[in-house]
Every structure is written in C-alpha cells, then in structure tokens.
Tab-separated table of C-alpha atoms in Angstrom:
chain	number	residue	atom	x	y	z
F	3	UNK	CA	105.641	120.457	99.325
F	4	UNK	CA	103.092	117.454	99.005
F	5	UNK	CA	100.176	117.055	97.056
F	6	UNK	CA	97.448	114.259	95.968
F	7	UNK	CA	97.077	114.232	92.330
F	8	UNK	CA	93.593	112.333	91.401
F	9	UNK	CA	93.912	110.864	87.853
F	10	UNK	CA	90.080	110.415	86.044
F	11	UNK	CA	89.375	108.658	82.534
F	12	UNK	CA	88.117	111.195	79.901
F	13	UNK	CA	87.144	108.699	77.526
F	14	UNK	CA	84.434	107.588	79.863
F	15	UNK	CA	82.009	110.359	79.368
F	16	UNK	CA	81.269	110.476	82.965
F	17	UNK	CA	78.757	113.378	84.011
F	18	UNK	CA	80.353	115.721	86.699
F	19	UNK	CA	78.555	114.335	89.528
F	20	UNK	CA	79.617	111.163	88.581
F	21	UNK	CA	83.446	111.991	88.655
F	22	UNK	CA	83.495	113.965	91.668
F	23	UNK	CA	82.062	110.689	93.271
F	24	UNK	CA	84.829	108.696	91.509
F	25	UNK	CA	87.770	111.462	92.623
F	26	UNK	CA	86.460	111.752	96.115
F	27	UNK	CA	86.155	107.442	96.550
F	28	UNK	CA	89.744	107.364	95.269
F	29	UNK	CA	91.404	110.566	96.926
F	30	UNK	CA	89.631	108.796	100.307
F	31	UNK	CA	90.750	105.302	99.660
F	32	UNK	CA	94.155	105.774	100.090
F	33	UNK	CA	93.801	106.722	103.744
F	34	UNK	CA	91.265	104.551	104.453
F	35	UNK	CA	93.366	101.642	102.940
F	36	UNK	CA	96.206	102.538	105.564
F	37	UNK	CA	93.629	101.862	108.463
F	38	UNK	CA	95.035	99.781	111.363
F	39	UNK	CA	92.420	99.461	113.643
F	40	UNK	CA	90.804	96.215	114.728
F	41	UNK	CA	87.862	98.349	116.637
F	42	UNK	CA	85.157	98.829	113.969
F	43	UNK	CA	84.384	101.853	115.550
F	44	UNK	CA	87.825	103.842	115.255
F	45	UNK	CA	90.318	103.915	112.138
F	46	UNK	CA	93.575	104.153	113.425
F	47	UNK	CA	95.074	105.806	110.036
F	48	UNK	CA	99.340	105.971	109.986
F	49	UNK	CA	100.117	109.536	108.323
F	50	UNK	CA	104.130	109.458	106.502
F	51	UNK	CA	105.496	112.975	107.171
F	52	UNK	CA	104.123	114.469	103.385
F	53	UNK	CA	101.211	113.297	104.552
F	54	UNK	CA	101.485	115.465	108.071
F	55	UNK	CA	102.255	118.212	106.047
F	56	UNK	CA	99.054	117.888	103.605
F	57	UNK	CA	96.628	117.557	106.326
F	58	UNK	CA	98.085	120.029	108.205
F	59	UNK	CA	98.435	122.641	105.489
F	60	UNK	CA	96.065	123.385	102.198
F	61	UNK	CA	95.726	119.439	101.594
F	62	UNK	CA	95.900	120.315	97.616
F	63	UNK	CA	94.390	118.366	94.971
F	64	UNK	CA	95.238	118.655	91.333
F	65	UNK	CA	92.869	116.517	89.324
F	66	UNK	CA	94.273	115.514	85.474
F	67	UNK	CA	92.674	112.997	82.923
F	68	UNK	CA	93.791	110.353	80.578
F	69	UNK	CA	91.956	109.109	77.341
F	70	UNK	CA	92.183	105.346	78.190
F	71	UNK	CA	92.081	102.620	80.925
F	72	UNK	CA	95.661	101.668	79.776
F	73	UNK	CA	96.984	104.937	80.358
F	74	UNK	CA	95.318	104.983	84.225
F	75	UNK	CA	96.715	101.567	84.638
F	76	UNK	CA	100.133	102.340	83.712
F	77	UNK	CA	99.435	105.643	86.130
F	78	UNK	CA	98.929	102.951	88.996
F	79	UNK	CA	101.616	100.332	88.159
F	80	UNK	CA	104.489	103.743	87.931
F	81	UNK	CA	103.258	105.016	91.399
F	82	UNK	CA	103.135	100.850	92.684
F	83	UNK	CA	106.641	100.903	91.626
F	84	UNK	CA	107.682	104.449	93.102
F	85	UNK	CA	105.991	103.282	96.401
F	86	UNK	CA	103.613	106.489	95.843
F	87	UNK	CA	100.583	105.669	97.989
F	88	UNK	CA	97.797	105.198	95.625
F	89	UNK	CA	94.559	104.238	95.350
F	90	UNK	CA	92.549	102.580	92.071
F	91	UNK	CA	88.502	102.930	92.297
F	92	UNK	CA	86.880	100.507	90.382
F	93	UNK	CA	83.394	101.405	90.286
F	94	UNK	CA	80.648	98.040	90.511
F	95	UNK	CA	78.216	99.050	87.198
F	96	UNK	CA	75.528	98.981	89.546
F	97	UNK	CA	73.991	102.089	88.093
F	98	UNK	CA	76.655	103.399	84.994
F	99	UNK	CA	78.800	101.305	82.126
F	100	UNK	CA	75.756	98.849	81.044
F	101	UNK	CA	76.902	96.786	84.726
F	102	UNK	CA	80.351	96.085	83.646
F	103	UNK	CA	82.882	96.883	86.643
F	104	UNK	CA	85.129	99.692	85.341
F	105	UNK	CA	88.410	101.150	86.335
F	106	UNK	CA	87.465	105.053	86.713
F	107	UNK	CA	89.884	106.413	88.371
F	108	UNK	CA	93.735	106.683	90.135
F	109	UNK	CA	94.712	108.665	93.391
F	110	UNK	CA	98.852	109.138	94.315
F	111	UNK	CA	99.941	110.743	97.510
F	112	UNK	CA	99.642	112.677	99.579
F	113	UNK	CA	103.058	112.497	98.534
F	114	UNK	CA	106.343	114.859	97.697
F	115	UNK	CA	105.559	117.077	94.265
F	116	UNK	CA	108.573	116.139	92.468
F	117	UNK	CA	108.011	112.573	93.096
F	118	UNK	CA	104.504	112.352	91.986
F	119	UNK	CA	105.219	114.670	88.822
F	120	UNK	CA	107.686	111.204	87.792
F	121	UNK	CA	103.908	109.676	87.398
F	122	UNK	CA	101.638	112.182	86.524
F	123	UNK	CA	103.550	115.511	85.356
F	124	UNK	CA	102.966	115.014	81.789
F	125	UNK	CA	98.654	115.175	82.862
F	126	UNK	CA	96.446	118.022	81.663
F	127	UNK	CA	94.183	119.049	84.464
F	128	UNK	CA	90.657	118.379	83.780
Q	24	UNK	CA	71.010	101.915	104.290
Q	25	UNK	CA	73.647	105.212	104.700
Q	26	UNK	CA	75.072	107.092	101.842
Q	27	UNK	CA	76.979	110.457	101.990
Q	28	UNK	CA	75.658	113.511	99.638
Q	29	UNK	CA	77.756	116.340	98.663
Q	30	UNK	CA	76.111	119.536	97.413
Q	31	UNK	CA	77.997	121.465	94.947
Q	32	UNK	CA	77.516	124.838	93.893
Q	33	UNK	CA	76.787	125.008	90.014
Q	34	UNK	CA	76.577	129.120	89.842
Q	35	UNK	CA	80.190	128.876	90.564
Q	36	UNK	CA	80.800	127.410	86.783
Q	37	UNK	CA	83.888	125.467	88.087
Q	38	UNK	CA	85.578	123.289	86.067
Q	39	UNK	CA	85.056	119.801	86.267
Q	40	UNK	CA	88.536	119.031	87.748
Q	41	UNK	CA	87.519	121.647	90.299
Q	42	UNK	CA	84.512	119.805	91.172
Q	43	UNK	CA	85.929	116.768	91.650
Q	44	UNK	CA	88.762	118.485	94.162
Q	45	UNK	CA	86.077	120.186	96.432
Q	46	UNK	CA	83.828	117.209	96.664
Q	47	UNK	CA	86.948	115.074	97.496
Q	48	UNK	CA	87.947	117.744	99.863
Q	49	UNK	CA	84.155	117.893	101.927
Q	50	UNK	CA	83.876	114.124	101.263
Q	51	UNK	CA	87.071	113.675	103.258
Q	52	UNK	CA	87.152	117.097	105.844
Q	53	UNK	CA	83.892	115.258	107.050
Q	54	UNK	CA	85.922	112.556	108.717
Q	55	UNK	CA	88.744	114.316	109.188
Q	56	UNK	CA	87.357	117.055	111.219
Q	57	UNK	CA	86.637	113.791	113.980
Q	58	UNK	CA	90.011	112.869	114.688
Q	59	UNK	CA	90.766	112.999	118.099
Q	60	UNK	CA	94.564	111.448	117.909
Q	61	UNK	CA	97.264	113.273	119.678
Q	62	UNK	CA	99.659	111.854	117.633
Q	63	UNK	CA	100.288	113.844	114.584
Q	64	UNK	CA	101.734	110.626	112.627
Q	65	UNK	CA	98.291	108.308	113.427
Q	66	UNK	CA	94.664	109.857	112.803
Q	67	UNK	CA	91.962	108.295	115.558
Q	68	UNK	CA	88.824	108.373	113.631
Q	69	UNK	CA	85.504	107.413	115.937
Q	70	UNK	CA	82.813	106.062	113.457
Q	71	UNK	CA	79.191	106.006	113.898
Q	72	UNK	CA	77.012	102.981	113.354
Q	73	UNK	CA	76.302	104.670	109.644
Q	74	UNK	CA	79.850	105.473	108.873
Q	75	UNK	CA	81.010	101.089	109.949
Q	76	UNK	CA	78.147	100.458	107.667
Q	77	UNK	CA	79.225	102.632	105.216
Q	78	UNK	CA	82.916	102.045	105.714
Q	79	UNK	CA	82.197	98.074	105.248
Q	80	UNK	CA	79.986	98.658	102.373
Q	81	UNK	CA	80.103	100.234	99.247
Q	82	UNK	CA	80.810	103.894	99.933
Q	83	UNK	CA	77.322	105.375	98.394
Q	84	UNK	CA	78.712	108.908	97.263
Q	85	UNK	CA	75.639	111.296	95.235
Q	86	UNK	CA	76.400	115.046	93.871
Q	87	UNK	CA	73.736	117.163	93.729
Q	88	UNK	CA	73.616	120.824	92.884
Q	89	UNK	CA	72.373	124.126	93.999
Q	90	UNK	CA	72.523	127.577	91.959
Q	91	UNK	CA	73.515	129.801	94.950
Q	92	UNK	CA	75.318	130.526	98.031
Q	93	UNK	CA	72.327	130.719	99.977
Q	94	UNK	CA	70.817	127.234	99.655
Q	95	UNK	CA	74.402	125.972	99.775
Q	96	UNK	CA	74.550	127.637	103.386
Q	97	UNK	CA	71.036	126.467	104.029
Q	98	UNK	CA	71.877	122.622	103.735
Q	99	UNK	CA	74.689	123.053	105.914
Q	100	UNK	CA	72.810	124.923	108.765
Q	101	UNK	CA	69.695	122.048	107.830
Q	102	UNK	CA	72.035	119.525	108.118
Q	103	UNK	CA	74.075	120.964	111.437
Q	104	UNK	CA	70.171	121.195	113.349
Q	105	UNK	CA	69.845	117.462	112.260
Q	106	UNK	CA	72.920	116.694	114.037
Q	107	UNK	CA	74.184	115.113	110.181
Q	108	UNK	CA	78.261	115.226	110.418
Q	109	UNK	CA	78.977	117.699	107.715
Q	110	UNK	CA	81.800	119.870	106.180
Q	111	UNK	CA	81.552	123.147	104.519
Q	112	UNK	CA	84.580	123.677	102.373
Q	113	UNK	CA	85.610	127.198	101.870
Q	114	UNK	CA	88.412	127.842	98.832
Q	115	UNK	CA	90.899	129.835	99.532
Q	116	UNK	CA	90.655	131.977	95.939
Q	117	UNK	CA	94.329	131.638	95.782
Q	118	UNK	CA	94.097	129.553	92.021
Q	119	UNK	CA	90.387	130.832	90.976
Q	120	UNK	CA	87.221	133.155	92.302
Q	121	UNK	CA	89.746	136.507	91.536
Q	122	UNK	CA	91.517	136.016	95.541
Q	123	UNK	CA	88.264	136.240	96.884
Q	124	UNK	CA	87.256	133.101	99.847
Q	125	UNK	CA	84.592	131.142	98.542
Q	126	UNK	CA	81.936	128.659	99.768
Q	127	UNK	CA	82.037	125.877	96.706
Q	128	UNK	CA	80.226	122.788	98.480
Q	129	UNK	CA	78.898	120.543	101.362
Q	130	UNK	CA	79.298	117.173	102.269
Q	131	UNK	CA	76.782	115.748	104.818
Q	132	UNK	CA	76.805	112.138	105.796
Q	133	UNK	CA	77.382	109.528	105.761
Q	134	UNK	CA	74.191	109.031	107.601
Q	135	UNK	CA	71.001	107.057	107.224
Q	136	UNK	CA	69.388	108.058	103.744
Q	137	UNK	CA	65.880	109.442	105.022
Q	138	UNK	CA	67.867	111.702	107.283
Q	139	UNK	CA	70.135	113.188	104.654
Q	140	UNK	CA	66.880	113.673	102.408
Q	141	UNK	CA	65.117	115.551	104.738
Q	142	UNK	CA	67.941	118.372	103.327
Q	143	UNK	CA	69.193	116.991	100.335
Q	144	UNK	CA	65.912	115.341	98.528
Q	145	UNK	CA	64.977	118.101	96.106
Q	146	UNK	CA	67.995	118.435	94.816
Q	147	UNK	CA	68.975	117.394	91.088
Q	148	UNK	CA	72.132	115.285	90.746
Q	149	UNK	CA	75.149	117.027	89.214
C-alpha cells in the first residue's frame, strides 16, 4: 500500500489555517516538482507505480509533527537518501515569522508504507 | 493576482492533522480532477491563465471556515455557477465521523481573487 506522509513543525505555533496551507503547498509540490512539460499550459506529471496506486485508490495522507527545524531537516535528508519523493515548503515571511523565510514543513511519497515508516514511523500524528 | 481558497468545516471539530489532510486533499483533487492523460503513468494537466500564473508564482493558499454543512455546500454550488474549478472532498468515515461519509471542505481556485470573493469574502480565516 502507498501513502504520503506530510511532516509539520509543532514548535512553530502555526494557527490551523496556516498549516493546512503549509501541508497542502508541500503534499502538492512533490507532483508539481516532477512536471515535464515545456507547454505552460499543460503539466505533463510522471506517476511511479505507488504513485498509480495512490491516485487511483484513497490517496491517504497521514500528517505527524516534529518539535524542531532540525528534526524536519533530518526528515528530508533520510527520505533524499531513501530516494522517497519529497517535498520541503519553505514559506517567504511575507505575512508570518517577523519576514524571516522558514522551513514549515516536509512531504514523502506517495510512496510504499514500509519504506516511508524508515523516515517517519517514529511521528505522532498531529 | 489568483490565489486558491479552501473552506473548511469548523463544526466538524477535526483535528488539526485532519485539517491539514482534507485541505491538501481539495487543494490537490482540484487539479487532479483535469487530467485528461490516457496514460496512467503521466498526468496531462491543462492550466488556465490563473493556474500558469499561479503555478509560476507563489502558490497563494487561504483557509477559511464555515460552521455547517450547508454553507459548505453553498460555496461549492456558488462557486460551480461561477464556473471557479473546485473540489468538494467527501471522507470516507472509515478513520473518524463514526463510518458515516462526510463533506469536510472545498477548494475553489485558483482563480482571479475578486472572483473567488464573490463566494469566499465573508469568511473568517481558519
């Protein structure tokens, strides 16, 4: 079975709205990242068989936290080196964290559950 | 300037992991429900003028809230007249809401930002 598992800082304080924003940029980016097209007008996006199987079944998402940006780094460097697909959202400061750019938040997969638990199986949800 | 808005049921008391997981899920369906590739290993996405722009840019994502089934049904049928692309996600009830199906949230856009307030405006962010 695959699934995406969306990783979010706790020690952030973000309001609700604010992480959904953060989990849905992230789950997103790592299809969007895959994109092949050169017409600006179509993405051409390359699915892996887990990822046939997630879109074409219940496309779950488990969503866990961590307590620092070290521990969602080291969540991104483990999938990098498991060749998870994954996706880091670094959000500008525009409008939260007094302007400073910020790592918020980590998605892995769509990917197989057994490999993704390597990364993340350890992760309360949120 | 285009921005996508995802309405999220707040008399639902999910938790905040849930949240994020439904808005990632409309966030995404919204796009994925345009795919017109044959092949099931490559997703053909057609984008709008909006969605490049949006695409290219810097992926506005707000959460709002509404307190009830019915105005979460309302934005989608405001949105559908308005011709807005826009995903209704339904949970299965198989992990929460006792077994029973249940409407948790909207996305609609991305689309130009006076459009999506026409539905959207008077709603409080999450």
């Amino acid at each position: 079975m695959a699934k995406q598992v969306i990783v979010v800082r706790k020690d952030l304080k973000m309001r609700k709205g604010k992480i959904a924003a953060q989990a849905a940029h992230a789950s997103m980016k790592v299809f969007f990242d895959r994109n092949t097209g050169e017409d600006r007008f179509e993405m051409r996006i390359p699915l892996d068989p887990y990822m046939v199987g997630w879109v074409e079944g219940d496309f779950t998402k488990v969503v866990v936290y961590v307590e620092s940006e070290e521990e969602l780094l080291a969540c991104y460097v483990k999938a990098n080196e498991l060749k998870l697909p994954t996706a880091l959202i670094t959000d500008s400061g525009k409008t939260e964290f007094n302007g400073v750019a910020t790592n918020t938040c980590v998605a892995i997969g769509p990917a197989a559950d057994g490999k993704i638990d390597q990364v993340t199986g350890e992760l309360k949800l949120l």
